[in-house]
């Protein structure tokens, strides 16, 4: 079994989509269905779920048709398939029908392990639909969303978008589509890149976006700017906890690139991001990084209940980061 990305998976006699990230699984099914229709508009599409899961259901939809139309068959909940269908599938894997694309979607769990093992031994292509957690993988997801719409997005704008909306993949996809629509005036503009300014306009007021802007200013030692941005966030009612979490994430990334032997591959980030962070890391040393991380750890402890004034704790953290940077 060979893993393939959802945005590049190709038609095959059998394709397995495996994982709990519903959005990725749905995207893969949509792509395969579209490819099947492009290959032959007369393709018959069958969904084996609910009432369609009676005995012999698979045989019925995969048997050669009278007029020879190709068939596209989806089993959307393989992990919950009845035993009779699993038995049919185990037999079907041995000799798949011609002119049939069978897409099996397994949304996680241990049920159906024997079938999954059989598919693996048979070398069936597998789309990994595991939850997308790393920032670099989320950026790849967004870039693919833009590519599907024949649009491009600047690298800095891509990072800002993931920073602001990366906690939920479905929301990230929706906001990407909104951004594409809002910045497309006519077909002639499709090649124009979405800019950082356009992302900032869309994410204005977003707590995560504001927090990362505070972090950027603090890491660069621009104390007045960082405190002004922080005040804006606090006046807008931003909770101190996610602000500290976002700044901590940015500071940890800076510390990681400062480690000996750090590379884009080992850190799971794009080359250009590593270059940008490495450029800023030149202004820091082990001692200043340690002082900044201590300030963040203290603020994190205080805003989660140990301090009397969470707003002051965050402000003191920002000043501590700026001063650690200046002290070098």
PDB file of C-alpha atoms in Angstrom:
ATOM      1  CA  UNK A   1       0.000   0.000   0.000  1.00  0.00           C
ATOM      2  CA  UNK A   2       1.395   3.396  -0.969  1.00  0.00           C
ATOM      3  CA  UNK A   3       0.289   6.647   0.676  1.00  0.00           C
ATOM      4  CA  UNK A   4      -0.816   9.459  -1.620  1.00  0.00           C
ATOM      5  CA  UNK A   5      -1.949  13.016  -0.862  1.00  0.00           C
ATOM      6  CA  UNK A   6      -5.652  13.783  -1.150  1.00  0.00           C
ATOM      7  CA  UNK A   7      -5.028  16.547  -3.691  1.00  0.00           C
ATOM      8  CA  UNK A   8      -2.995  14.284  -6.012  1.00  0.00           C
ATOM      9  CA  UNK A   9      -4.715  10.902  -5.642  1.00  0.00           C
ATOM     10  CA  UNK A  10      -5.504   9.305  -9.016  1.00  0.00           C
ATOM     11  CA  UNK A  11      -8.176   6.885 -10.160  1.00  0.00           C
ATOM     12  CA  UNK A  12      -7.431   3.234  -9.392  1.00  0.00           C
ATOM     13  CA  UNK A  13      -9.477   0.022  -9.212  1.00  0.00           C
ATOM     14  CA  UNK A  14      -9.585   0.410  -5.404  1.00  0.00           C
ATOM     15  CA  UNK A  15      -8.627   3.443  -3.286  1.00  0.00           C
ATOM     16  CA  UNK A  16      -8.603   3.524   0.519  1.00  0.00           C
ATOM     17  CA  UNK A  17      -9.141   6.803   2.392  1.00  0.00           C
ATOM     18  CA  UNK A  18      -8.197   6.237   6.014  1.00  0.00           C
ATOM     19  CA  UNK A  19      -8.380   8.646   8.965  1.00  0.00           C
ATOM     20  CA  UNK A  20     -10.568  10.734  11.216  1.00  0.00           C
ATOM     21  CA  UNK A  21     -10.201  14.114   9.453  1.00  0.00           C
ATOM     22  CA  UNK A  22     -13.564  14.335   7.695  1.00  0.00           C
ATOM     23  CA  UNK A  23     -12.627  17.308   5.544  1.00  0.00           C
ATOM     24  CA  UNK A  24      -9.596  15.552   4.040  1.00  0.00           C
ATOM     25  CA  UNK A  25     -11.639  12.390   3.385  1.00  0.00           C
ATOM     26  CA  UNK A  26     -14.411  14.380   1.712  1.00  0.00           C
ATOM     27  CA  UNK A  27     -11.901  16.305  -0.406  1.00  0.00           C
ATOM     28  CA  UNK A  28     -10.352  13.041  -1.615  1.00  0.00           C
ATOM     29  CA  UNK A  29     -13.748  11.556  -2.538  1.00  0.00           C
ATOM     30  CA  UNK A  30     -14.722  14.763  -4.376  1.00  0.00           C
ATOM     31  CA  UNK A  31     -11.483  14.727  -6.348  1.00  0.00           C
ATOM     32  CA  UNK A  32     -11.857  11.077  -7.363  1.00  0.00           C
ATOM     33  CA  UNK A  33     -15.503  11.544  -8.329  1.00  0.00           C
ATOM     34  CA  UNK A  34     -14.526  14.549 -10.465  1.00  0.00           C
ATOM     35  CA  UNK A  35     -11.740  12.597 -12.155  1.00  0.00           C
ATOM     36  CA  UNK A  36     -14.153   9.746 -12.909  1.00  0.00           C
ATOM     37  CA  UNK A  37     -16.621  12.135 -14.548  1.00  0.00           C
ATOM     38  CA  UNK A  38     -13.849  13.812 -16.516  1.00  0.00           C
ATOM     39  CA  UNK A  39     -12.723  10.424 -17.788  1.00  0.00           C
ATOM     40  CA  UNK A  40     -16.266   9.461 -18.824  1.00  0.00           C
ATOM     41  CA  UNK A  41     -19.354  11.677 -18.256  1.00  0.00           C
ATOM     42  CA  UNK A  42     -21.593   8.586 -18.400  1.00  0.00           C
ATOM     43  CA  UNK A  43     -20.037   7.073 -15.249  1.00  0.00           C
ATOM     44  CA  UNK A  44     -22.566   5.569 -12.824  1.00  0.00           C
ATOM     45  CA  UNK A  45     -22.070   6.777  -9.248  1.00  0.00           C
ATOM     46  CA  UNK A  46     -23.140   4.532  -6.344  1.00  0.00           C
ATOM     47  CA  UNK A  47     -23.052   5.259  -2.614  1.00  0.00           C
ATOM     48  CA  UNK A  48     -23.115   2.126  -0.480  1.00  0.00           C
ATOM     49  CA  UNK A  49     -24.599   3.443   2.750  1.00  0.00           C
ATOM     50  CA  UNK A  50     -27.882   3.165   4.626  1.00  0.00           C
ATOM     51  CA  UNK A  51     -30.545   1.254   2.726  1.00  0.00           C
ATOM     52  CA  UNK A  52     -28.082   0.497  -0.109  1.00  0.00           C
ATOM     53  CA  UNK A  53     -26.137  -1.876   2.158  1.00  0.00           C
ATOM     54  CA  UNK A  54     -28.257  -4.964   1.715  1.00  0.00           C
ATOM     55  CA  UNK A  55     -26.868  -8.462   1.018  1.00  0.00           C
ATOM     56  CA  UNK A  56     -25.001  -8.619  -2.282  1.00  0.00           C
ATOM     57  CA  UNK A  57     -24.891  -4.817  -2.563  1.00  0.00           C
ATOM     58  CA  UNK A  58     -21.279  -4.704  -3.762  1.00  0.00           C
ATOM     59  CA  UNK A  59     -21.800  -7.426  -6.376  1.00  0.00           C
ATOM     60  CA  UNK A  60     -24.877  -5.660  -7.677  1.00  0.00           C
ATOM     61  CA  UNK A  61     -23.152  -2.313  -8.347  1.00  0.00           C
ATOM     62  CA  UNK A  62     -19.812  -3.681  -9.567  1.00  0.00           C
ATOM     63  CA  UNK A  63     -21.039  -6.387 -11.945  1.00  0.00           C
ATOM     64  CA  UNK A  64     -20.523  -5.574 -15.641  1.00  0.00           C
ATOM     65  CA  UNK A  65     -23.441  -3.471 -16.895  1.00  0.00           C
ATOM     66  CA  UNK A  66     -25.395  -4.150 -20.072  1.00  0.00           C
ATOM     67  CA  UNK A  67     -24.175  -1.003 -21.781  1.00  0.00           C
ATOM     68  CA  UNK A  68     -20.647  -1.075 -20.376  1.00  0.00           C
ATOM     69  CA  UNK A  69     -20.754   2.228 -18.461  1.00  0.00           C
ATOM     70  CA  UNK A  70     -17.915   2.752 -15.974  1.00  0.00           C
ATOM     71  CA  UNK A  71     -18.916   2.771 -12.315  1.00  0.00           C
ATOM     72  CA  UNK A  72     -17.747   4.841  -9.365  1.00  0.00           C
ATOM     73  CA  UNK A  73     -18.618   3.175  -6.051  1.00  0.00           C
ATOM     74  CA  UNK A  74     -18.109   4.722  -2.610  1.00  0.00           C
ATOM     75  CA  UNK A  75     -18.343   2.989   0.755  1.00  0.00           C
ATOM     76  CA  UNK A  76     -18.378   6.109   3.012  1.00  0.00           C
ATOM     77  CA  UNK A  77     -18.346   4.366   6.415  1.00  0.00           C
ATOM     78  CA  UNK A  78     -16.190   1.276   6.030  1.00  0.00           C
ATOM     79  CA  UNK A  79     -15.504   1.121   9.781  1.00  0.00           C
ATOM     80  CA  UNK A  80     -19.258   0.561  10.333  1.00  0.00           C
ATOM     81  CA  UNK A  81     -19.905  -1.734   7.354  1.00  0.00           C
ATOM     82  CA  UNK A  82     -21.945  -4.893   8.055  1.00  0.00           C
ATOM     83  CA  UNK A  83     -20.043  -8.159   8.190  1.00  0.00           C
ATOM     84  CA  UNK A  84     -21.640  -9.358   4.946  1.00  0.00           C
ATOM     85  CA  UNK A  85     -20.185  -6.392   3.035  1.00  0.00           C
ATOM     86  CA  UNK A  86     -16.750  -6.914   4.591  1.00  0.00           C
ATOM     87  CA  UNK A  87     -16.804 -10.539   3.417  1.00  0.00           C
ATOM     88  CA  UNK A  88     -17.742  -9.376  -0.093  1.00  0.00           C
ATOM     89  CA  UNK A  89     -14.929  -6.824  -0.062  1.00  0.00           C
ATOM     90  CA  UNK A  90     -12.343  -9.373   1.054  1.00  0.00           C
ATOM     91  CA  UNK A  91     -13.288 -11.493  -1.943  1.00  0.00           C
ATOM     92  CA  UNK A  92     -13.528  -8.497  -4.311  1.00  0.00           C
ATOM     93  CA  UNK A  93      -9.983  -7.310  -3.534  1.00  0.00           C
ATOM     94  CA  UNK A  94      -8.618 -10.498  -5.098  1.00  0.00           C
ATOM     95  CA  UNK A  95     -10.108  -9.735  -8.548  1.00  0.00           C
ATOM     96  CA  UNK A  96     -11.421  -6.160  -8.907  1.00  0.00           C
ATOM     97  CA  UNK A  97     -13.785  -5.521 -11.818  1.00  0.00           C
ATOM     98  CA  UNK A  98     -12.656  -3.558 -14.855  1.00  0.00           C
ATOM     99  CA  UNK A  99     -14.238  -0.135 -15.395  1.00  0.00           C
ATOM    100  CA  UNK A 100     -14.941   0.182 -11.654  1.00  0.00           C
ATOM    101  CA  UNK A 101     -13.378   2.622  -9.188  1.00  0.00           C
ATOM    102  CA  UNK A 102     -14.116   1.474  -5.648  1.00  0.00           C
ATOM    103  CA  UNK A 103     -13.435   4.087  -2.952  1.00  0.00           C
ATOM    104  CA  UNK A 104     -13.380   2.821   0.625  1.00  0.00           C
ATOM    105  CA  UNK A 105     -13.539   5.442   3.394  1.00  0.00           C
ATOM    106  CA  UNK A 106     -12.483   4.194   6.831  1.00  0.00           C
ATOM    107  CA  UNK A 107     -12.848   6.911   9.459  1.00  0.00           C
ATOM    108  CA  UNK A 108     -10.705   5.315  12.164  1.00  0.00           C
ATOM    109  CA  UNK A 109     -10.947   2.725  14.879  1.00  0.00           C
ATOM    110  CA  UNK A 110      -9.994  -0.942  15.062  1.00  0.00           C
ATOM    111  CA  UNK A 111     -13.024  -2.413  13.317  1.00  0.00           C
ATOM    112  CA  UNK A 112     -12.240  -3.873   9.914  1.00  0.00           C
ATOM    113  CA  UNK A 113      -8.554  -4.468  10.643  1.00  0.00           C
ATOM    114  CA  UNK A 114      -8.473  -7.693   8.639  1.00  0.00           C
ATOM    115  CA  UNK A 115      -9.780  -5.873   5.576  1.00  0.00           C
ATOM    116  CA  UNK A 116      -7.319  -2.989   6.063  1.00  0.00           C
ATOM    117  CA  UNK A 117      -4.453  -5.479   6.288  1.00  0.00           C
ATOM    118  CA  UNK A 118      -5.673  -7.196   3.121  1.00  0.00           C
ATOM    119  CA  UNK A 119      -5.823  -3.866   1.271  1.00  0.00           C
ATOM    120  CA  UNK A 120      -2.294  -3.072   2.420  1.00  0.00           C
ATOM    121  CA  UNK A 121      -0.954  -6.406   1.171  1.00  0.00           C
ATOM    122  CA  UNK A 122      -2.707  -5.845  -2.151  1.00  0.00           C
ATOM    123  CA  UNK A 123      -0.880  -2.521  -2.609  1.00  0.00           C
ATOM    124  CA  UNK A 124      -4.072  -0.458  -2.722  1.00  0.00           C
ATOM    125  CA  UNK A 125      -3.374   3.327  -2.823  1.00  0.00           C
ATOM    126  CA  UNK A 126      -4.119   4.917   0.560  1.00  0.00           C
ATOM    127  CA  UNK A 127      -4.994   8.538   1.285  1.00  0.00           C
ATOM    128  CA  UNK A 128      -3.974   9.460   4.824  1.00  0.00           C
ATOM    129  CA  UNK A 129      -6.864  11.440   6.321  1.00  0.00           C
ATOM    130  CA  UNK A 130      -5.327  11.777   9.781  1.00  0.00           C
ATOM    131  CA  UNK A 131      -5.881  15.056  11.652  1.00  0.00           C
ATOM    132  CA  UNK A 132      -3.651  17.827  10.328  1.00  0.00           C
ATOM    133  CA  UNK A 133      -1.687  19.169  13.305  1.00  0.00           C
ATOM    134  CA  UNK A 134       1.626  20.625  12.125  1.00  0.00           C
ATOM    135  CA  UNK A 135       1.590  24.229  10.926  1.00  0.00           C
ATOM    136  CA  UNK A 136       3.583  23.225   7.834  1.00  0.00           C
ATOM    137  CA  UNK A 137       0.970  20.619   6.874  1.00  0.00           C
ATOM    138  CA  UNK A 138      -1.840  23.154   7.356  1.00  0.00           C
ATOM    139  CA  UNK A 139       0.011  25.566   5.098  1.00  0.00           C
ATOM    140  CA  UNK A 140       0.303  22.817   2.476  1.00  0.00           C
ATOM    141  CA  UNK A 141      -3.453  22.249   2.802  1.00  0.00           C
ATOM    142  CA  UNK A 142      -4.227  25.942   2.260  1.00  0.00           C
ATOM    143  CA  UNK A 143      -1.841  26.171  -0.698  1.00  0.00           C
ATOM    144  CA  UNK A 144      -3.667  23.217  -2.271  1.00  0.00           C
ATOM    145  CA  UNK A 145      -7.033  24.933  -1.706  1.00  0.00           C
ATOM    146  CA  UNK A 146      -5.757  27.990  -3.579  1.00  0.00           C
ATOM    147  CA  UNK A 147      -4.278  25.839  -6.343  1.00  0.00           C
ATOM    148  CA  UNK A 148      -7.635  24.077  -6.824  1.00  0.00           C
ATOM    149  CA  UNK A 149      -9.165  27.517  -7.434  1.00  0.00           C
ATOM    150  CA  UNK A 150      -6.280  28.427  -9.783  1.00  0.00           C
ATOM    151  CA  UNK A 151      -5.130  31.101  -7.364  1.00  0.00           C
ATOM    152  CA  UNK A 152      -1.884  31.783  -5.522  1.00  0.00           C
ATOM    153  CA  UNK A 153      -1.124  33.215  -2.088  1.00  0.00           C
ATOM    154  CA  UNK A 154       2.053  34.906  -0.902  1.00  0.00           C
ATOM    155  CA  UNK A 155       4.102  32.796   1.552  1.00  0.00           C
ATOM    156  CA  UNK A 156       3.809  35.439   4.292  1.00  0.00           C
ATOM    157  CA  UNK A 157       0.049  35.654   3.723  1.00  0.00           C
ATOM    158  CA  UNK A 158      -0.203  31.864   3.918  1.00  0.00           C
ATOM    159  CA  UNK A 159       1.489  31.823   7.329  1.00  0.00           C
ATOM    160  CA  UNK A 160      -0.735  34.635   8.626  1.00  0.00           C
ATOM    161  CA  UNK A 161      -3.875  32.808   7.487  1.00  0.00           C
ATOM    162  CA  UNK A 162      -2.868  29.580   9.241  1.00  0.00           C
ATOM    163  CA  UNK A 163      -1.826  31.508  12.352  1.00  0.00           C
ATOM    164  CA  UNK A 164      -5.279  33.088  12.548  1.00  0.00           C
ATOM    165  CA  UNK A 165      -7.521  30.161  11.614  1.00  0.00           C
ATOM    166  CA  UNK A 166      -5.371  27.038  11.944  1.00  0.00           C
ATOM    167  CA  UNK A 167      -7.117  25.537  14.971  1.00  0.00           C
ATOM    168  CA  UNK A 168      -9.921  24.080  12.827  1.00  0.00           C
ATOM    169  CA  UNK A 169      -9.308  22.693   9.332  1.00  0.00           C
ATOM    170  CA  UNK A 170     -12.904  23.166   8.171  1.00  0.00           C
ATOM    171  CA  UNK A 171     -12.824  26.820   9.231  1.00  0.00           C
ATOM    172  CA  UNK A 172      -9.451  27.223   7.527  1.00  0.00           C
ATOM    173  CA  UNK A 173     -10.891  25.846   4.283  1.00  0.00           C
ATOM    174  CA  UNK A 174     -13.976  28.061   4.508  1.00  0.00           C
ATOM    175  CA  UNK A 175     -11.971  31.217   5.164  1.00  0.00           C
ATOM    176  CA  UNK A 176      -9.610  30.343   2.296  1.00  0.00           C
ATOM    177  CA  UNK A 177     -12.564  30.117  -0.078  1.00  0.00           C
ATOM    178  CA  UNK A 178     -13.944  33.407   1.248  1.00  0.00           C
ATOM    179  CA  UNK A 179     -10.581  35.048   0.647  1.00  0.00           C
ATOM    180  CA  UNK A 180     -10.431  33.640  -2.886  1.00  0.00           C
ATOM    181  CA  UNK A 181     -13.914  34.961  -3.668  1.00  0.00           C
ATOM    182  CA  UNK A 182     -13.304  38.369  -2.087  1.00  0.00           C
ATOM    183  CA  UNK A 183     -10.099  38.932  -4.066  1.00  0.00           C
ATOM    184  CA  UNK A 184     -11.301  37.719  -7.477  1.00  0.00           C
ATOM    185  CA  UNK A 185     -12.892  40.526  -9.465  1.00  0.00           C
ATOM    186  CA  UNK A 186     -12.731  38.858 -12.876  1.00  0.00           C
ATOM    187  CA  UNK A 187     -11.084  35.824 -14.561  1.00  0.00           C
ATOM    188  CA  UNK A 188      -8.144  37.963 -15.642  1.00  0.00           C
ATOM    189  CA  UNK A 189      -7.132  38.433 -11.998  1.00  0.00           C
ATOM    190  CA  UNK A 190      -6.887  34.748 -11.150  1.00  0.00           C
ATOM    191  CA  UNK A 191      -3.092  34.716 -11.471  1.00  0.00           C
ATOM    192  CA  UNK A 192      -2.642  37.579  -8.970  1.00  0.00           C
ATOM    193  CA  UNK A 193      -1.329  36.471  -5.590  1.00  0.00           C
ATOM    194  CA  UNK A 194      -3.359  37.065  -2.459  1.00  0.00           C
ATOM    195  CA  UNK A 195      -1.281  39.402  -0.304  1.00  0.00           C
ATOM    196  CA  UNK A 196      -0.464  39.667   3.378  1.00  0.00           C
ATOM    197  CA  UNK A 197      -2.441  42.945   3.550  1.00  0.00           C
ATOM    198  CA  UNK A 198      -5.553  41.181   2.256  1.00  0.00           C
ATOM    199  CA  UNK A 199      -5.193  38.437   4.852  1.00  0.00           C
ATOM    200  CA  UNK A 200      -4.700  41.015   7.605  1.00  0.00           C
ATOM    201  CA  UNK A 201      -7.842  42.838   6.477  1.00  0.00           C
ATOM    202  CA  UNK A 202      -9.800  39.598   6.701  1.00  0.00           C
ATOM    203  CA  UNK A 203      -8.351  38.502  10.041  1.00  0.00           C
ATOM    204  CA  UNK A 204      -8.571  41.890  11.777  1.00  0.00           C
ATOM    205  CA  UNK A 205      -9.678  41.360  15.357  1.00  0.00           C
ATOM    206  CA  UNK A 206      -8.900  37.687  15.335  1.00  0.00           C
ATOM    207  CA  UNK A 207      -7.226  36.876  18.664  1.00  0.00           C
ATOM    208  CA  UNK A 208      -4.645  34.490  17.213  1.00  0.00           C
ATOM    209  CA  UNK A 209      -3.722  36.899  14.428  1.00  0.00           C
ATOM    210  CA  UNK A 210      -3.301  39.789  16.866  1.00  0.00           C
ATOM    211  CA  UNK A 211      -1.276  37.641  19.252  1.00  0.00           C
ATOM    212  CA  UNK A 212       1.162  36.607  16.545  1.00  0.00           C
ATOM    213  CA  UNK A 213       1.561  40.259  15.543  1.00  0.00           C
ATOM    214  CA  UNK A 214       2.398  41.037  19.192  1.00  0.00           C
ATOM    215  CA  UNK A 215       4.881  38.165  19.184  1.00  0.00           C
ATOM    216  CA  UNK A 216       6.572  39.372  15.985  1.00  0.00           C
ATOM    217  CA  UNK A 217       7.035  42.869  17.419  1.00  0.00           C
ATOM    218  CA  UNK A 218       8.294  41.566  20.783  1.00  0.00           C
ATOM    219  CA  UNK A 219      10.749  39.109  19.210  1.00  0.00           C
ATOM    220  CA  UNK A 220      12.102  41.968  17.078  1.00  0.00           C
ATOM    221  CA  UNK A 221      12.541  44.078  20.246  1.00  0.00           C
ATOM    222  CA  UNK A 222       9.951  46.691  19.199  1.00  0.00           C
ATOM    223  CA  UNK A 223       8.528  47.111  22.713  1.00  0.00           C
ATOM    224  CA  UNK A 224       6.287  50.135  22.102  1.00  0.00           C
ATOM    225  CA  UNK A 225       4.680  48.564  19.035  1.00  0.00           C
ATOM    226  CA  UNK A 226       4.195  45.236  20.837  1.00  0.00           C
ATOM    227  CA  UNK A 227       2.528  46.922  23.821  1.00  0.00           C
ATOM    228  CA  UNK A 228       0.241  48.964  21.556  1.00  0.00           C
ATOM    229  CA  UNK A 229      -0.871  45.839  19.703  1.00  0.00           C
ATOM    230  CA  UNK A 230      -1.403  44.084  23.011  1.00  0.00           C
ATOM    231  CA  UNK A 231      -3.509  46.964  24.308  1.00  0.00           C
ATOM    232  CA  UNK A 232      -5.685  46.821  21.171  1.00  0.00           C
ATOM    233  CA  UNK A 233      -6.255  43.113  21.708  1.00  0.00           C
ATOM    234  CA  UNK A 234      -7.112  43.596  25.372  1.00  0.00           C
ATOM    235  CA  UNK A 235      -9.502  46.466  24.637  1.00  0.00           C
ATOM    236  CA  UNK A 236     -11.245  44.200  22.131  1.00  0.00           C
ATOM    237  CA  UNK A 237     -11.809  41.709  24.951  1.00  0.00           C
ATOM    238  CA  UNK A 238      -9.188  39.144  23.950  1.00  0.00           C
ATOM    239  CA  UNK A 239      -8.639  36.467  26.573  1.00  0.00           C
ATOM    240  CA  UNK A 240      -5.089  36.432  28.031  1.00  0.00           C
ATOM    241  CA  UNK A 241      -4.711  32.629  27.787  1.00  0.00           C
ATOM    242  CA  UNK A 242      -4.776  32.293  23.961  1.00  0.00           C
ATOM    243  CA  UNK A 243      -2.593  35.404  23.646  1.00  0.00           C
ATOM    244  CA  UNK A 244       0.098  33.809  25.812  1.00  0.00           C
ATOM    245  CA  UNK A 245      -0.301  30.483  23.971  1.00  0.00           C
ATOM    246  CA  UNK A 246       0.206  32.117  20.564  1.00  0.00           C
ATOM    247  CA  UNK A 247       3.265  34.071  21.718  1.00  0.00           C
ATOM    248  CA  UNK A 248       4.690  30.933  23.334  1.00  0.00           C
ATOM    249  CA  UNK A 249       4.264  29.020  20.059  1.00  0.00           C
ATOM    250  CA  UNK A 250       6.142  31.694  18.113  1.00  0.00           C
ATOM    251  CA  UNK A 251       8.923  31.873  20.687  1.00  0.00           C
ATOM    252  CA  UNK A 252       9.325  28.086  20.738  1.00  0.00           C
ATOM    253  CA  UNK A 253       9.707  28.091  16.956  1.00  0.00           C
ATOM    254  CA  UNK A 254      12.489  30.641  17.305  1.00  0.00           C
ATOM    255  CA  UNK A 255      14.203  28.484  19.916  1.00  0.00           C
ATOM    256  CA  UNK A 256      13.911  25.389  17.718  1.00  0.00           C
ATOM    257  CA  UNK A 257      15.666  26.969  14.731  1.00  0.00           C
ATOM    258  CA  UNK A 258      18.464  28.082  17.085  1.00  0.00           C
ATOM    259  CA  UNK A 259      19.249  24.477  17.981  1.00  0.00           C
ATOM    260  CA  UNK A 260      22.348  22.911  16.335  1.00  0.00           C
ATOM    261  CA  UNK A 261      21.529  20.918  13.203  1.00  0.00           C
ATOM    262  CA  UNK A 262      17.993  22.299  12.852  1.00  0.00           C
ATOM    263  CA  UNK A 263      16.589  21.911   9.325  1.00  0.00           C
ATOM    264  CA  UNK A 264      13.271  22.507   7.599  1.00  0.00           C
ATOM    265  CA  UNK A 265      12.714  18.750   7.340  1.00  0.00           C
ATOM    266  CA  UNK A 266      13.397  17.942  10.992  1.00  0.00           C
ATOM    267  CA  UNK A 267      11.290  20.878  12.181  1.00  0.00           C
ATOM    268  CA  UNK A 268       8.425  20.272   9.749  1.00  0.00           C
ATOM    269  CA  UNK A 269       8.383  23.796   8.337  1.00  0.00           C
ATOM    270  CA  UNK A 270       8.912  25.308   4.845  1.00  0.00           C
ATOM    271  CA  UNK A 271      12.440  26.373   3.882  1.00  0.00           C
ATOM    272  CA  UNK A 272      11.503  30.040   3.598  1.00  0.00           C
ATOM    273  CA  UNK A 273      10.007  30.042   7.118  1.00  0.00           C
ATOM    274  CA  UNK A 274      13.202  28.499   8.486  1.00  0.00           C
ATOM    275  CA  UNK A 275      15.238  31.191   6.729  1.00  0.00           C
ATOM    276  CA  UNK A 276      13.081  33.983   8.197  1.00  0.00           C
ATOM    277  CA  UNK A 277      13.250  32.593  11.722  1.00  0.00           C
ATOM    278  CA  UNK A 278      16.984  31.910  11.418  1.00  0.00           C
ATOM    279  CA  UNK A 279      17.547  35.520  10.386  1.00  0.00           C
ATOM    280  CA  UNK A 280      15.760  36.736  13.541  1.00  0.00           C
ATOM    281  CA  UNK A 281      17.493  34.106  15.698  1.00  0.00           C
ATOM    282  CA  UNK A 282      20.847  35.785  15.007  1.00  0.00           C
ATOM    283  CA  UNK A 283      19.784  38.492  17.450  1.00  0.00           C
ATOM    284  CA  UNK A 284      19.294  35.946  20.232  1.00  0.00           C
ATOM    285  CA  UNK A 285      21.561  33.639  22.217  1.00  0.00           C
ATOM    286  CA  UNK A 286      20.931  30.795  24.630  1.00  0.00           C
ATOM    287  CA  UNK A 287      20.777  33.102  27.626  1.00  0.00           C
ATOM    288  CA  UNK A 288      18.338  35.605  26.091  1.00  0.00           C
ATOM    289  CA  UNK A 289      16.116  32.803  24.760  1.00  0.00           C
ATOM    290  CA  UNK A 290      16.031  31.227  28.210  1.00  0.00           C
ATOM    291  CA  UNK A 291      15.035  34.555  29.806  1.00  0.00           C
ATOM    292  CA  UNK A 292      12.246  35.067  27.272  1.00  0.00           C
ATOM    293  CA  UNK A 293      10.914  31.543  27.727  1.00  0.00           C
ATOM    294  CA  UNK A 294      10.992  32.012  31.512  1.00  0.00           C
ATOM    295  CA  UNK A 295       8.900  35.185  31.136  1.00  0.00           C
ATOM    296  CA  UNK A 296       6.395  33.267  29.016  1.00  0.00           C
ATOM    297  CA  UNK A 297       6.240  30.345  31.456  1.00  0.00           C
ATOM    298  CA  UNK A 298       5.586  32.726  34.355  1.00  0.00           C
ATOM    299  CA  UNK A 299       2.816  34.514  32.439  1.00  0.00           C
ATOM    300  CA  UNK A 300       1.246  31.211  31.398  1.00  0.00           C
ATOM    301  CA  UNK A 301       1.141  30.128  35.052  1.00  0.00           C
ATOM    302  CA  UNK A 302      -0.353  33.428  36.181  1.00  0.00           C
ATOM    303  CA  UNK A 303      -3.059  33.807  33.505  1.00  0.00           C
ATOM    304  CA  UNK A 304      -4.300  30.303  34.316  1.00  0.00           C
ATOM    305  CA  UNK A 305      -5.169  31.248  37.874  1.00  0.00           C
ATOM    306  CA  UNK A 306      -1.966  31.850  39.804  1.00  0.00           C
ATOM    307  CA  UNK A 307      -1.878  35.620  39.285  1.00  0.00           C
ATOM    308  CA  UNK A 308      -4.126  38.430  40.455  1.00  0.00           C
ATOM    309  CA  UNK A 309      -4.107  40.489  37.233  1.00  0.00           C
ATOM    310  CA  UNK A 310      -3.856  38.432  33.994  1.00  0.00           C
ATOM    311  CA  UNK A 311      -3.704  41.584  31.830  1.00  0.00           C
ATOM    312  CA  UNK A 312      -0.664  42.856  33.716  1.00  0.00           C
ATOM    313  CA  UNK A 313       0.923  39.403  33.554  1.00  0.00           C
ATOM    314  CA  UNK A 314       0.704  39.441  29.738  1.00  0.00           C
ATOM    315  CA  UNK A 315       2.050  42.984  29.558  1.00  0.00           C
ATOM    316  CA  UNK A 316       4.991  42.097  31.815  1.00  0.00           C
ATOM    317  CA  UNK A 317       5.685  39.047  29.627  1.00  0.00           C
ATOM    318  CA  UNK A 318       5.885  41.201  26.486  1.00  0.00           C
ATOM    319  CA  UNK A 319       8.251  43.651  28.175  1.00  0.00           C
ATOM    320  CA  UNK A 320      10.342  40.721  29.441  1.00  0.00           C
ATOM    321  CA  UNK A 321      10.695  39.297  25.903  1.00  0.00           C
ATOM    322  CA  UNK A 322      11.692  42.688  24.473  1.00  0.00           C
ATOM    323  CA  UNK A 323      14.250  43.282  27.195  1.00  0.00           C
ATOM    324  CA  UNK A 324      15.707  39.796  26.847  1.00  0.00           C
ATOM    325  CA  UNK A 325      16.170  40.451  23.145  1.00  0.00           C
ATOM    326  CA  UNK A 326      17.864  43.798  23.726  1.00  0.00           C
ATOM    327  CA  UNK A 327      20.139  42.350  26.394  1.00  0.00           C
ATOM    328  CA  UNK A 328      21.265  39.750  23.838  1.00  0.00           C
TER     329      UNK A 328
END
